[in-house]
Short mmCIF file of C-alpha atoms in Angstrom, two decimals:
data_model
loop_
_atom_site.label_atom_id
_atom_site.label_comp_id
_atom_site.label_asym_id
_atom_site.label_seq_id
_atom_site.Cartn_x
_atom_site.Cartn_y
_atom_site.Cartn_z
CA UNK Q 1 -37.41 84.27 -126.03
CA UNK Q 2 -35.35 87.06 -126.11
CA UNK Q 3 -34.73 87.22 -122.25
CA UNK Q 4 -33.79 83.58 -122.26
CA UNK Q 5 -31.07 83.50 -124.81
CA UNK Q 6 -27.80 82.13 -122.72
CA UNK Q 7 -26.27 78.15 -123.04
CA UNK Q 8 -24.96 79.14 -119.57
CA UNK Q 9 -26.20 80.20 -116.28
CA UNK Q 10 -28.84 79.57 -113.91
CA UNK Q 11 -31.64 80.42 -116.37
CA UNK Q 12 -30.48 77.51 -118.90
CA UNK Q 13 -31.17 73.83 -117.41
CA UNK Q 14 -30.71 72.18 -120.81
CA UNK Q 15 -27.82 70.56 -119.01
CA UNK Q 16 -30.19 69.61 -116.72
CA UNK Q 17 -33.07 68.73 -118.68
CA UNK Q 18 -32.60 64.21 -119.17
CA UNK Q 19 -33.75 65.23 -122.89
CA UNK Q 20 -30.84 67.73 -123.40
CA UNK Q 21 -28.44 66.50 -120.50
CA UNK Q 22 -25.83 64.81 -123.02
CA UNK Q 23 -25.68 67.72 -125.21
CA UNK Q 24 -23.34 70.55 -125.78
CA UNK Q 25 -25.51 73.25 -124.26
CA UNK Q 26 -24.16 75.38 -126.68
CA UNK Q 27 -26.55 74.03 -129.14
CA UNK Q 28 -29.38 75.30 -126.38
CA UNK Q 29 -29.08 79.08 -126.90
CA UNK Q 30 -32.69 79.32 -125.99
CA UNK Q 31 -34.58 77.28 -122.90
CA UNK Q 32 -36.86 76.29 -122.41
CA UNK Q 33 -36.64 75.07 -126.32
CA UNK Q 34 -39.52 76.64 -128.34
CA UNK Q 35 -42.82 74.69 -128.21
CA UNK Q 36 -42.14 72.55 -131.58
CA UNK Q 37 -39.09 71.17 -130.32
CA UNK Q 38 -39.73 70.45 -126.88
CA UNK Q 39 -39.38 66.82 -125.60
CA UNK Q 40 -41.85 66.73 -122.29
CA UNK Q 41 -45.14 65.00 -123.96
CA UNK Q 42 -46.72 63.54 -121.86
CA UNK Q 43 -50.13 65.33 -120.33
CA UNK Q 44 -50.29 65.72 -116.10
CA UNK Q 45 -52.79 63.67 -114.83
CA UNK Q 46 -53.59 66.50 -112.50
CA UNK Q 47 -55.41 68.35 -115.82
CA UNK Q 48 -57.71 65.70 -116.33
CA UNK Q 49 -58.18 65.39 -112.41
CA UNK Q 50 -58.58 69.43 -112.12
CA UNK Q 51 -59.54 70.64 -115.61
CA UNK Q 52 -59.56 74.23 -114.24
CA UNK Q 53 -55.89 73.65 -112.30
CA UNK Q 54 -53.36 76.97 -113.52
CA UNK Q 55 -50.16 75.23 -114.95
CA UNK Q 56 -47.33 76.93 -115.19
CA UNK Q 57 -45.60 78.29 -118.87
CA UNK Q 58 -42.77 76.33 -118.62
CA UNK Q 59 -40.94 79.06 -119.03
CA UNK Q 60 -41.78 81.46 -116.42
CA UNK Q 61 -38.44 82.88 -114.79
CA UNK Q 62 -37.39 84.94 -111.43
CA UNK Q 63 -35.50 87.80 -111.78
CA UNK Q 64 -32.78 87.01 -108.65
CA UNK Q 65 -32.06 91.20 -108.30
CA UNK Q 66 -35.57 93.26 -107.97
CA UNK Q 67 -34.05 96.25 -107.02
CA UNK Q 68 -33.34 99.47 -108.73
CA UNK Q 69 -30.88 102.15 -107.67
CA UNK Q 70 -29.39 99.63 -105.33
CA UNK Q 71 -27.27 100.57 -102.69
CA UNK Q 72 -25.79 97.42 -102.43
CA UNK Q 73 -25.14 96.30 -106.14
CA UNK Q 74 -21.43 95.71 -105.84
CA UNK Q 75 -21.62 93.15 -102.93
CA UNK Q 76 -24.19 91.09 -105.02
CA UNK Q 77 -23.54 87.71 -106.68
CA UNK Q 78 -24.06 87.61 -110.05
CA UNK Q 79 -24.46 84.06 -110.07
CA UNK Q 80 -28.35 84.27 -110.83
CA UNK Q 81 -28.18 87.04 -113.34
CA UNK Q 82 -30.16 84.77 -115.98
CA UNK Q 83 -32.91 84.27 -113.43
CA UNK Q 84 -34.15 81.03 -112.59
CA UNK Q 85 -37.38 78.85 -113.71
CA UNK Q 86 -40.01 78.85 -111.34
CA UNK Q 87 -40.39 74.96 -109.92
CA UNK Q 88 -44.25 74.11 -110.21
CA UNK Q 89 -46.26 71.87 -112.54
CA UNK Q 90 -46.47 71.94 -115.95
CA UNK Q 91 -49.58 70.53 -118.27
CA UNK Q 92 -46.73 68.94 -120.20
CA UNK Q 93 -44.38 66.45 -118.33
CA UNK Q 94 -41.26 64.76 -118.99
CA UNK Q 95 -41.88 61.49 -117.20
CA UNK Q 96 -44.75 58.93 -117.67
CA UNK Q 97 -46.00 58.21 -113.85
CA UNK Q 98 -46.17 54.30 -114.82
CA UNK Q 99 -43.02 54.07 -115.34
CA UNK Q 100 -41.45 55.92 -112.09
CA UNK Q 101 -39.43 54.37 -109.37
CA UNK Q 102 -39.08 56.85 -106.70
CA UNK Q 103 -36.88 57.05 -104.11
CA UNK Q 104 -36.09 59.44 -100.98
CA UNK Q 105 -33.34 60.19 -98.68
CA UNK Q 106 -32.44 62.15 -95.76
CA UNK Q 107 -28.57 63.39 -95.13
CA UNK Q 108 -26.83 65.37 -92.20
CA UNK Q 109 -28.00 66.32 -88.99
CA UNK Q 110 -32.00 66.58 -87.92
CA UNK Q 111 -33.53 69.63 -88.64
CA UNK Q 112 -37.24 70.70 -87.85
CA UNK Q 113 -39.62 69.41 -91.17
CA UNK Q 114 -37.45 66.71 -92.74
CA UNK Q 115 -40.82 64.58 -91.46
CA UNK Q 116 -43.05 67.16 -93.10
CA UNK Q 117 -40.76 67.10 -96.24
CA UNK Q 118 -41.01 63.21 -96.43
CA UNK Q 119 -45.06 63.78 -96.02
CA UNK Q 120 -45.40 66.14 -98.55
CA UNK Q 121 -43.44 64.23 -101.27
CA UNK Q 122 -44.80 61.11 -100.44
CA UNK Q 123 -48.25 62.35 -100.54
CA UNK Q 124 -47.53 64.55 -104.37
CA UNK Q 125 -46.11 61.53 -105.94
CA UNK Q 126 -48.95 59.04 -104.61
CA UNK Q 127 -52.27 61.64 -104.69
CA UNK Q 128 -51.03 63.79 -107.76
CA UNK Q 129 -49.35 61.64 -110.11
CA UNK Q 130 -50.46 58.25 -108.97
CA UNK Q 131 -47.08 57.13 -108.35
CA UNK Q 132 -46.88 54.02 -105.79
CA UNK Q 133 -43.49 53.00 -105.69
CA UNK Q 134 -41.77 54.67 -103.04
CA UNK Q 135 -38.58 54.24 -101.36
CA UNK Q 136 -37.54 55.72 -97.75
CA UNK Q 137 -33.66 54.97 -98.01
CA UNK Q 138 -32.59 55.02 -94.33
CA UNK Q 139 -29.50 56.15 -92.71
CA UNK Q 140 -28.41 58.66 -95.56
CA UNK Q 141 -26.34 57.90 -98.37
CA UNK Q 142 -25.35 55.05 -96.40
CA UNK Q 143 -28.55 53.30 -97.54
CA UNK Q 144 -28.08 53.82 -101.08
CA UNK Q 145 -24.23 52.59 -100.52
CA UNK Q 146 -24.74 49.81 -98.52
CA UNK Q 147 -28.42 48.98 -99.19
CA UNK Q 148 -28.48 45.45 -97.50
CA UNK Q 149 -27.49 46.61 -94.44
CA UNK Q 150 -29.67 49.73 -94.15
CA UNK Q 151 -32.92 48.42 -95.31
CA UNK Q 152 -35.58 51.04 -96.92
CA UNK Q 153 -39.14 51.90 -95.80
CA UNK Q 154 -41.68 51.82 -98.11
CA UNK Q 155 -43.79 55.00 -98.24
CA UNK Q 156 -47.18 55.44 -98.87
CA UNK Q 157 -50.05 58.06 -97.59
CA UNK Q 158 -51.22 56.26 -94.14
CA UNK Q 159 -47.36 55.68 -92.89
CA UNK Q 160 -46.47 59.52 -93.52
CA UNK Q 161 -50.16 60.76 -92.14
CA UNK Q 162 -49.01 62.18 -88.83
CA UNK Q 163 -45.31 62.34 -88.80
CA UNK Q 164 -45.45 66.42 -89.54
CA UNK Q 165 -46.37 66.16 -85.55
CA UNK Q 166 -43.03 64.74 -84.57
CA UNK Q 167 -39.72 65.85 -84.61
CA UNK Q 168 -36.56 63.91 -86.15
CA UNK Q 169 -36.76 61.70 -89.34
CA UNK Q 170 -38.66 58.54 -89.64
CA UNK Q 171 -35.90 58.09 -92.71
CA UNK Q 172 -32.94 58.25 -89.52
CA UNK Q 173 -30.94 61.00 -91.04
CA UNK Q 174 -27.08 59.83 -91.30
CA UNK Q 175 -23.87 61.30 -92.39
CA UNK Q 176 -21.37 60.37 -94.56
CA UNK Q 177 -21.58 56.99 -96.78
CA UNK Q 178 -21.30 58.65 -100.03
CA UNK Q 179 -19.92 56.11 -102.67
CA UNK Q 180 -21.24 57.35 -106.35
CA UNK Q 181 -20.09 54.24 -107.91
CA UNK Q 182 -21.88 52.20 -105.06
CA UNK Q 183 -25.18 54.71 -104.93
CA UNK Q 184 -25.31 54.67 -109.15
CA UNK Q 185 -25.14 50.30 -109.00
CA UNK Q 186 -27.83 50.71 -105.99
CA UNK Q 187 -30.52 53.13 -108.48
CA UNK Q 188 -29.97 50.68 -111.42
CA UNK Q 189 -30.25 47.32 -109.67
CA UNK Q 190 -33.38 48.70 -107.85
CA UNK Q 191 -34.85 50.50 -110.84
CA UNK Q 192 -34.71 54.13 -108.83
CA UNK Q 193 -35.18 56.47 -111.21
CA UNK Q 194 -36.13 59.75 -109.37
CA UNK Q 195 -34.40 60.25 -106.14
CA UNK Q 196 -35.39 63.07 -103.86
CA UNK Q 197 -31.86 64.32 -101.67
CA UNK Q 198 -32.78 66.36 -98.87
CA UNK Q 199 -30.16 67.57 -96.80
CA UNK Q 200 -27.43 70.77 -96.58
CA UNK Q 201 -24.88 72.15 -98.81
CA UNK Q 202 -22.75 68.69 -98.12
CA UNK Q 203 -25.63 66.98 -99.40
CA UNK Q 204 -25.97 68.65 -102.31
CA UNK Q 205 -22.58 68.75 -103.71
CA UNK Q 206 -22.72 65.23 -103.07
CA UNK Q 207 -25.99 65.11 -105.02
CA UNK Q 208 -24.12 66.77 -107.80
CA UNK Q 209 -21.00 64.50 -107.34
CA UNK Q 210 -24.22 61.86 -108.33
CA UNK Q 211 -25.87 63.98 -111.05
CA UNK Q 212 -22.51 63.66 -112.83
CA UNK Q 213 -21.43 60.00 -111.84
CA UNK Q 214 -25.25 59.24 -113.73
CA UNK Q 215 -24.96 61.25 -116.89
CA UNK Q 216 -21.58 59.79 -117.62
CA UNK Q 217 -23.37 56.51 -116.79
CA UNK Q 218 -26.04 57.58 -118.89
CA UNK Q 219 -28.19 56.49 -116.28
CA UNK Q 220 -31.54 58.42 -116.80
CA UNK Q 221 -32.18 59.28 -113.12
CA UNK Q 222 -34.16 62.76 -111.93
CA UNK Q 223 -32.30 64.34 -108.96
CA UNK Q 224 -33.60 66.66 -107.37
CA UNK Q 225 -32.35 68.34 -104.15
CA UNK Q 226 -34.60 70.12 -100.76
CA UNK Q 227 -31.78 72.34 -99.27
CA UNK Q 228 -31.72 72.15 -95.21
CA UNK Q 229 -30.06 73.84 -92.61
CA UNK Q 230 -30.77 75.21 -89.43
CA UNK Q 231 -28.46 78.04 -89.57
CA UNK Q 232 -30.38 79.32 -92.78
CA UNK Q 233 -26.73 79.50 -94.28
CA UNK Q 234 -27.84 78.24 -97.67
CA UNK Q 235 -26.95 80.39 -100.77
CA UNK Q 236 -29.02 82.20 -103.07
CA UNK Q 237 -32.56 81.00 -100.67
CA UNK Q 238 -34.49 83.23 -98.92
CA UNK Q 239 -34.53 80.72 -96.16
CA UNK Q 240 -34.50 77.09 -95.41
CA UNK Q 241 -37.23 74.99 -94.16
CA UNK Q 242 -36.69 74.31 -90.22
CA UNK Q 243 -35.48 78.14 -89.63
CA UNK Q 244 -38.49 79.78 -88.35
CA UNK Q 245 -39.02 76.47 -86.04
CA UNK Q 246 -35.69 77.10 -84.67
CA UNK Q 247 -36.22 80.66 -84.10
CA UNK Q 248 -39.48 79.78 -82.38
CA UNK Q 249 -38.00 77.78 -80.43
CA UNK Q 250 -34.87 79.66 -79.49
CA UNK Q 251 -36.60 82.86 -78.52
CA UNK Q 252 -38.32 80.21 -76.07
CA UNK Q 253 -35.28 79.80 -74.37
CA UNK Q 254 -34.45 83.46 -74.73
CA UNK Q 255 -37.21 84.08 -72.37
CA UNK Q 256 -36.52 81.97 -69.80
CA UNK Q 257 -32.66 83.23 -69.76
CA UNK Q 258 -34.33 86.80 -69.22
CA UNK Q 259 -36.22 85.74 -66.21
CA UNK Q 260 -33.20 84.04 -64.26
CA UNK Q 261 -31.45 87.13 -65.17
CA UNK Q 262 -34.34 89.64 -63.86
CA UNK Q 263 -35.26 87.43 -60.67
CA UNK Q 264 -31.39 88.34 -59.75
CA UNK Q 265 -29.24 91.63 -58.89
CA UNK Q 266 -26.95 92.31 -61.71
CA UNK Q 267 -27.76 89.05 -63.21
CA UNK Q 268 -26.66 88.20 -66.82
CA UNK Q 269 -28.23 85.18 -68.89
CA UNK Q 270 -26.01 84.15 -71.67
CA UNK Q 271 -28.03 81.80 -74.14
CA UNK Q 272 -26.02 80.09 -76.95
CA UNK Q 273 -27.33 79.55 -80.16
CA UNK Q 274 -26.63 77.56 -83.03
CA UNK Q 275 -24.71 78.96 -85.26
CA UNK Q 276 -21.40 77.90 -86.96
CA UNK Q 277 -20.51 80.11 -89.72
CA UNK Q 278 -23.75 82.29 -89.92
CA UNK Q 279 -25.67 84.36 -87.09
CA UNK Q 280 -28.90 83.80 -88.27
CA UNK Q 281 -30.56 81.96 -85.58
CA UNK Q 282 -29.20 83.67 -83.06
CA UNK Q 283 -29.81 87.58 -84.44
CA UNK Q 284 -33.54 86.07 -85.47
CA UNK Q 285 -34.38 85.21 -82.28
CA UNK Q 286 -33.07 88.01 -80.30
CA UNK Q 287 -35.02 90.35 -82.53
CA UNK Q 288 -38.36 87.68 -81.99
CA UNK Q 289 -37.84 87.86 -77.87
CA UNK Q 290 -36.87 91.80 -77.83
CA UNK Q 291 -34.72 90.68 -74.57
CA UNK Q 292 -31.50 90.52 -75.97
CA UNK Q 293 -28.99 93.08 -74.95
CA UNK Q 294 -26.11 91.87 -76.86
CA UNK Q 295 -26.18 89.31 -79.72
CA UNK Q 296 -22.50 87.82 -80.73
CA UNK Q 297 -22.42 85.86 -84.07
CA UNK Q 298 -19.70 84.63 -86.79
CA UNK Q 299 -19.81 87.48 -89.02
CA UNK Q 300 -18.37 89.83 -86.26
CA UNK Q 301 -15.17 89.60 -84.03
CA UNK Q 302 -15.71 91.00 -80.66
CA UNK Q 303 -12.85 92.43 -78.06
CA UNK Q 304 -13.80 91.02 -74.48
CA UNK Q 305 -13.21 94.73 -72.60
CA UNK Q 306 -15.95 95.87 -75.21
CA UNK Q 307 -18.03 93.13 -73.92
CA UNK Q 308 -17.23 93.98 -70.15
CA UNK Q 309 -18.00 97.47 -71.41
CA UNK Q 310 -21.36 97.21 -72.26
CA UNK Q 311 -22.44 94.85 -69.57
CA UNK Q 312 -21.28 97.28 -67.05
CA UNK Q 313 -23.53 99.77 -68.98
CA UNK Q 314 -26.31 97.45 -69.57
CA UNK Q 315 -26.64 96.56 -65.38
CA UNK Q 316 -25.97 99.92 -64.69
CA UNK Q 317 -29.37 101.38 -66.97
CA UNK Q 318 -31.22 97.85 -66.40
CA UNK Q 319 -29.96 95.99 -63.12
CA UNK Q 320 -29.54 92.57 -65.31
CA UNK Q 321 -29.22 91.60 -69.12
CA UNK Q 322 -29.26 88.73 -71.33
CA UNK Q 323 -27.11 87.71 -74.29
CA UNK Q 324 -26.92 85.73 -76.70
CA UNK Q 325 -24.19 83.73 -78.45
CA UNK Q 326 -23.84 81.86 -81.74
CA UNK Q 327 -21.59 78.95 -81.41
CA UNK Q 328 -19.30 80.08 -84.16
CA UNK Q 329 -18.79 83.70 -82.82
CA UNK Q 330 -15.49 85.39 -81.23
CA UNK Q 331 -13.95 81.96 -82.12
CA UNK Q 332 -10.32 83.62 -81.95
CA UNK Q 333 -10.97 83.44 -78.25
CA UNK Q 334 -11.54 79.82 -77.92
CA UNK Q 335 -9.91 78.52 -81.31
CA UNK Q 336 -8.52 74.83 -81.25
CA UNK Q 337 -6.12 74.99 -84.44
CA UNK Q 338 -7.95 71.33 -84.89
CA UNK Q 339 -9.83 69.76 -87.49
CA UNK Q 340 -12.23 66.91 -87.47
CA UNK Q 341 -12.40 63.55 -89.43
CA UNK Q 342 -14.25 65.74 -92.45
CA UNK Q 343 -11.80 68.33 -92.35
CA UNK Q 344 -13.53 70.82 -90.87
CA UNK Q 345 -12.58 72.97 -88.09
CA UNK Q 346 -13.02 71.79 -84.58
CA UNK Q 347 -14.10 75.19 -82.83
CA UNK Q 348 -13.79 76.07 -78.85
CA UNK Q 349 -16.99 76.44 -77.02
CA UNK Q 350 -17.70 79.98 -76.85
CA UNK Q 351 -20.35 79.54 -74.61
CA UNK Q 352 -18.62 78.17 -71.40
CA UNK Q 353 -15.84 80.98 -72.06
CA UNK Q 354 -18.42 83.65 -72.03
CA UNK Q 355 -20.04 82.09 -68.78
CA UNK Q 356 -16.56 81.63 -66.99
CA UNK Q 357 -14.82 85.60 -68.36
CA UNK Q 358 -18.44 86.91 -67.21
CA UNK Q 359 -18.53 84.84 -63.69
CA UNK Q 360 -15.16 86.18 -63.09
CA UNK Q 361 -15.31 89.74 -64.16
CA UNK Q 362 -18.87 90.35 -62.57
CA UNK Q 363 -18.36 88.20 -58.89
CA UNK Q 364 -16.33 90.70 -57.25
CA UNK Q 365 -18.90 93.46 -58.46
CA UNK Q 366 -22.00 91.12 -56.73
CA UNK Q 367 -23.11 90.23 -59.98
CA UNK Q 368 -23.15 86.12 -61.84
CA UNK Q 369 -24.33 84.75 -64.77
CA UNK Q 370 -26.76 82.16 -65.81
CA UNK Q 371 -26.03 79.89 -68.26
CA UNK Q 372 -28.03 78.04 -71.21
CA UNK Q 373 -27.29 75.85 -74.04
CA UNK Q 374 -30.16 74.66 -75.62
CA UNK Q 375 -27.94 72.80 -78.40
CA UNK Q 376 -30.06 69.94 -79.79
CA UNK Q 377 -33.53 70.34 -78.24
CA UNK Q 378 -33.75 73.14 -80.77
CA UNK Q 379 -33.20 71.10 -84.33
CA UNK Q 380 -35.49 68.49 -82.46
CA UNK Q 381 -38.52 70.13 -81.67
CA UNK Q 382 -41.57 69.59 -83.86
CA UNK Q 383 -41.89 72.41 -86.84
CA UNK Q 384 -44.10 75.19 -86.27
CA UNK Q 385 -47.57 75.29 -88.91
CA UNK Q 386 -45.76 78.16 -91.11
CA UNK Q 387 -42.66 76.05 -91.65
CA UNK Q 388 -44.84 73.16 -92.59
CA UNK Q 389 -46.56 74.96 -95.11
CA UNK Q 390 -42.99 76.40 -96.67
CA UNK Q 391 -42.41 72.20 -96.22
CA UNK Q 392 -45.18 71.40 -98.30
CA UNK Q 393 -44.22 74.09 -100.76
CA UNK Q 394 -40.95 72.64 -101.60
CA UNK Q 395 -41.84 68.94 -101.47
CA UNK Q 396 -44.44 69.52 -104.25
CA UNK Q 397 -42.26 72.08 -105.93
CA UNK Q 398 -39.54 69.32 -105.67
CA UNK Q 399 -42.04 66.28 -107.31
CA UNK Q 400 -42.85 68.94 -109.97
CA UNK Q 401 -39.25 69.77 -110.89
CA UNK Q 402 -38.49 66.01 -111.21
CA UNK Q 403 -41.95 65.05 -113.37
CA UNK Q 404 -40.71 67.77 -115.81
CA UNK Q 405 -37.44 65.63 -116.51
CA UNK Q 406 -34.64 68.03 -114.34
CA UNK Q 407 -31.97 66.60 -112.88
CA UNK Q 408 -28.69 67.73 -110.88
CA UNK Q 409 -30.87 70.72 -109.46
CA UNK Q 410 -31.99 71.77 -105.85
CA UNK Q 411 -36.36 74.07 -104.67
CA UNK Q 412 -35.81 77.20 -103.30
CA UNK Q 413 -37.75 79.89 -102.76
CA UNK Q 414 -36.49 83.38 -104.37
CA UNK Q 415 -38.81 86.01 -103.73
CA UNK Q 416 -41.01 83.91 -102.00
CA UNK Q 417 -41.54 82.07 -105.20
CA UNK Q 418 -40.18 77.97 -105.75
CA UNK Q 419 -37.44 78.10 -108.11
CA UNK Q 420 -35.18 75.04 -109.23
CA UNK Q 421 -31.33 76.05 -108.85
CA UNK Q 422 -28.59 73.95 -109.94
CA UNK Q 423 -27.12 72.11 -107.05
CA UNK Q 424 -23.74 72.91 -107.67
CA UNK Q 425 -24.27 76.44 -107.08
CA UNK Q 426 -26.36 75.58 -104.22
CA UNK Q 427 -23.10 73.71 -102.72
CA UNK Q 428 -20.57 75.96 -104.00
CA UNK Q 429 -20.44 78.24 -100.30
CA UNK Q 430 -22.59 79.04 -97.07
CA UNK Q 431 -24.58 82.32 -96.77
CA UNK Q 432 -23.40 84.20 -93.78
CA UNK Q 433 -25.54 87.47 -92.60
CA UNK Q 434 -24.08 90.59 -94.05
CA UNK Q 435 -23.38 93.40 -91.29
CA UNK Q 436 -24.81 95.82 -93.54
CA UNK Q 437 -28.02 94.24 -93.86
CA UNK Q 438 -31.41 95.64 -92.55
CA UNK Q 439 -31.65 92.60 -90.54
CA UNK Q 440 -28.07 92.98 -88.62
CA UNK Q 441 -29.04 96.73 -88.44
CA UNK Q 442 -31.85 96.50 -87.06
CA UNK Q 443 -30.63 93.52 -84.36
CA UNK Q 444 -27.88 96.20 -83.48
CA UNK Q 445 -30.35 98.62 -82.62
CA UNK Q 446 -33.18 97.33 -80.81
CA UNK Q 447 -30.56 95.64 -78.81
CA UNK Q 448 -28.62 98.79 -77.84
CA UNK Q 449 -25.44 97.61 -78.89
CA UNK Q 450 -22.57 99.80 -78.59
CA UNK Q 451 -20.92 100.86 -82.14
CA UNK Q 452 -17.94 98.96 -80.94
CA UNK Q 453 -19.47 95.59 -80.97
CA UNK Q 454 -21.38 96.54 -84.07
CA UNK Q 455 -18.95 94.99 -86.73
CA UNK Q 456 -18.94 98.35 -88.45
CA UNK Q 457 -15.83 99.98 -87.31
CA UNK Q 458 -13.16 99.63 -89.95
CA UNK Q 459 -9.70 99.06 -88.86
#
């Protein structure tokens, strides 16, 4: 137990643990607690269903840094240090299947799987644990706050059978609505005493704001978070479900933005990506198409005679070009100064500035651009078989996590293994893509981009 010796940090989740949550997790030097002590009695059905089935130790951790010698050490958070506990079933669990009242909910925008998430968790609780009761709360936290007027779906195996084929959320996804006096009244009148919160960083502070409004209710309720975002801007993950669907589906459009630009003299096709803080969608797909040119995202700020620079280069070598565009890059050309009802900042389309500076700069040379925004088909489309099986990953990683009595905590994969982190450090920031990484590197050069537009000039 020697690695796990810490009250603190990701690697302890006595504060998380419903047998340990209302104790001074100073008193929970080691945890998992040694074997004699531990509180989670009661056998998975799944070993008398599978008697050869591998169950996790319940301790088994992730090391968050594998690296030796690395050459990035001092940019690293040190906010895993302590590891984190894998998120997969146990022979020993903390909740009695009887007795569960389960409940699930979908926040934010869509996002490709959110069905397939809904499927798998449905499906874990109802084939694996025997669990019947199951809630779809509609509409987001609005249904938990204002039940009566957002009525819930009631899940079982033959509704979710075929929704991984669609797009969207049969749960209609909604923002805002979060009340934690309201949602805590909601889980106790109805009896809900594992909720499932899938949805982004937002979402999960909120489902922290919840994990604490229940422990000081002393309201034994297992929350357990699915991160989601398009942008793959969630901390500490290797990536979020619905990412590799969106890059599918942007390179897609990639392509045909390369073939009005090719079918014309010193055409240019400008595609823009989602995007708002982090370019990971859009240096993805331009690395998945290998037709990009130039890729422009968040991280890097770009000077428009570069740009005009390197298209005049680009035609010159090629005769056309494509680029692509994050929404949230080279804001400080299009900024607003505004903010919205939630406080965040209203930003300029980047996308119609790029097509109108490129119209004008390239008409008088007998060039034009052609213009795509593929904005929303992208987060709609259906999600592609290898995000579904990441899907199913996390939404029985996710029922696992909860049957072992945790609470307040998000599934992630680290490593490429499920891991449960608390939400709060889930929700604490948004990943952006680091200019020194092999992945910007790499978009830099099989694009051709000039140093200049890089990002790694220093002033």
């Amino acid at each position: 137990y020697a690695a796990l010796r810490t009250s603190t940090g990701s690697g302890n989740l006595s504060s998380h643990h419903l047998s340990t949550w209302l104790d001074d997790p100073s008193l929970h030097q080691v945890w998992p607690r040694p074997e004699s002590l531990r509180t989670n009695c009661v056998e998975n059905p799944m070993a008398r269903a599978w008697p050869g089935m591998n169950f996790l130790n319940p301790g088994e951790k992730i090391v968050h840094n594998i690296l030796l010698n690395d050459s990035k050490a001092s940019s690293r958070s040190d906010a895993l240090a302590g590891g984190c506990l894998r998120a997969n079933a146990c022979r020993s669990i903390y909740w009695n299947p009887s007795e569960v009242n389960a409940a699930l909910v979908t926040c934010g925008g869509l996002c490709p799987g959110l069905n397939s998430i809904i499927r798998g968790i449905t499906n874990c609780l109802w084939f694996d644990y025997g669990i019947t009761r199951i809630s779809g709360i509609t509409s987001g936290y609005n249904g938990l706050a204002n039940p009566d007027e957002n009525p819930s779906i009631e899940l079982n195996p033959e509704l979710v059978d075929e929704i991984h084929m669609k797009g969207g959320s049969i749960l209609k996804a909604g923002r805002g609505g979060f009340d934690a006096a309201k949602i805590c009244a909601t889980l106790e009148r109805l009896g809900i005493n594992m909720l499932f919160v899938i949805g982004g960083d937002g979402t999960q502070y909120a489902g922290h704001m919840l994990f604490e409004a229940v422990r000081e209710k002393k309201l034994p309720v297992s929350i357990v978070g699915v991160p989601k975002s398009i942008d793959n801007d969630v901390l500490f993950v290797d990536r979020t479900f619905g990412f590799d669907s969106a890059v599918t589906a942007a390179a897609e459009v990639i392509r045909n933005g390369w073939v009005e630009a090719y079918s014309c003299n010193k055409g240019v096709g400008v595609v823009k990506l989602m995007g708002r803080d982090a370019g990971f969608v859009a240096a993805h797909a331009s690395l998945a198409s290998n037709l990009v040119d130039l890729c422009l995202i968040p991280e890097v700020d770009v000077d428009m005679e570069d740009v005009f620079a390197h298209v005049d280069a680009t035609l010159e070598r090629k005769g056309h070009m494509v680029i692509v565009v994050a929404e949230g890059a080279a804001q400080q050309h299009v900024a607003t100064g505004k903010k919205d009802a939630s406080g965040h900042t209203v930003y300029g389309d980047i996308g119609i500035f790029m097509r109108d500076s490129l119209n004008q700069y390239l008409k008088p040379k007998g060039g034009r651009t052609f213009y795509i925004d593929p904005s929303y088909i992208i987060r709609s489309v259906p999600i592609t078989p290898n995000d579904h099986i990441y899907c199913s990953r996390l939404a029985n990683n996710a029922v696992h996590t909860a049957m072992r009595g945790y609470t307040g905590v998000c599934v992630g994969a680290i490593h490429n293994v499920v891991v449960i982190i608390p939400s709060k450090l889930i929700a604490s920031g948004k990943k952006q893509l680091k200019i020194n990484s092999s992945t910007w590197q790499t978009c830099v050069q099989v694009c051709q981009m000039p140093l200049a537009l890089s990002g790694w000039l220093k002033d």
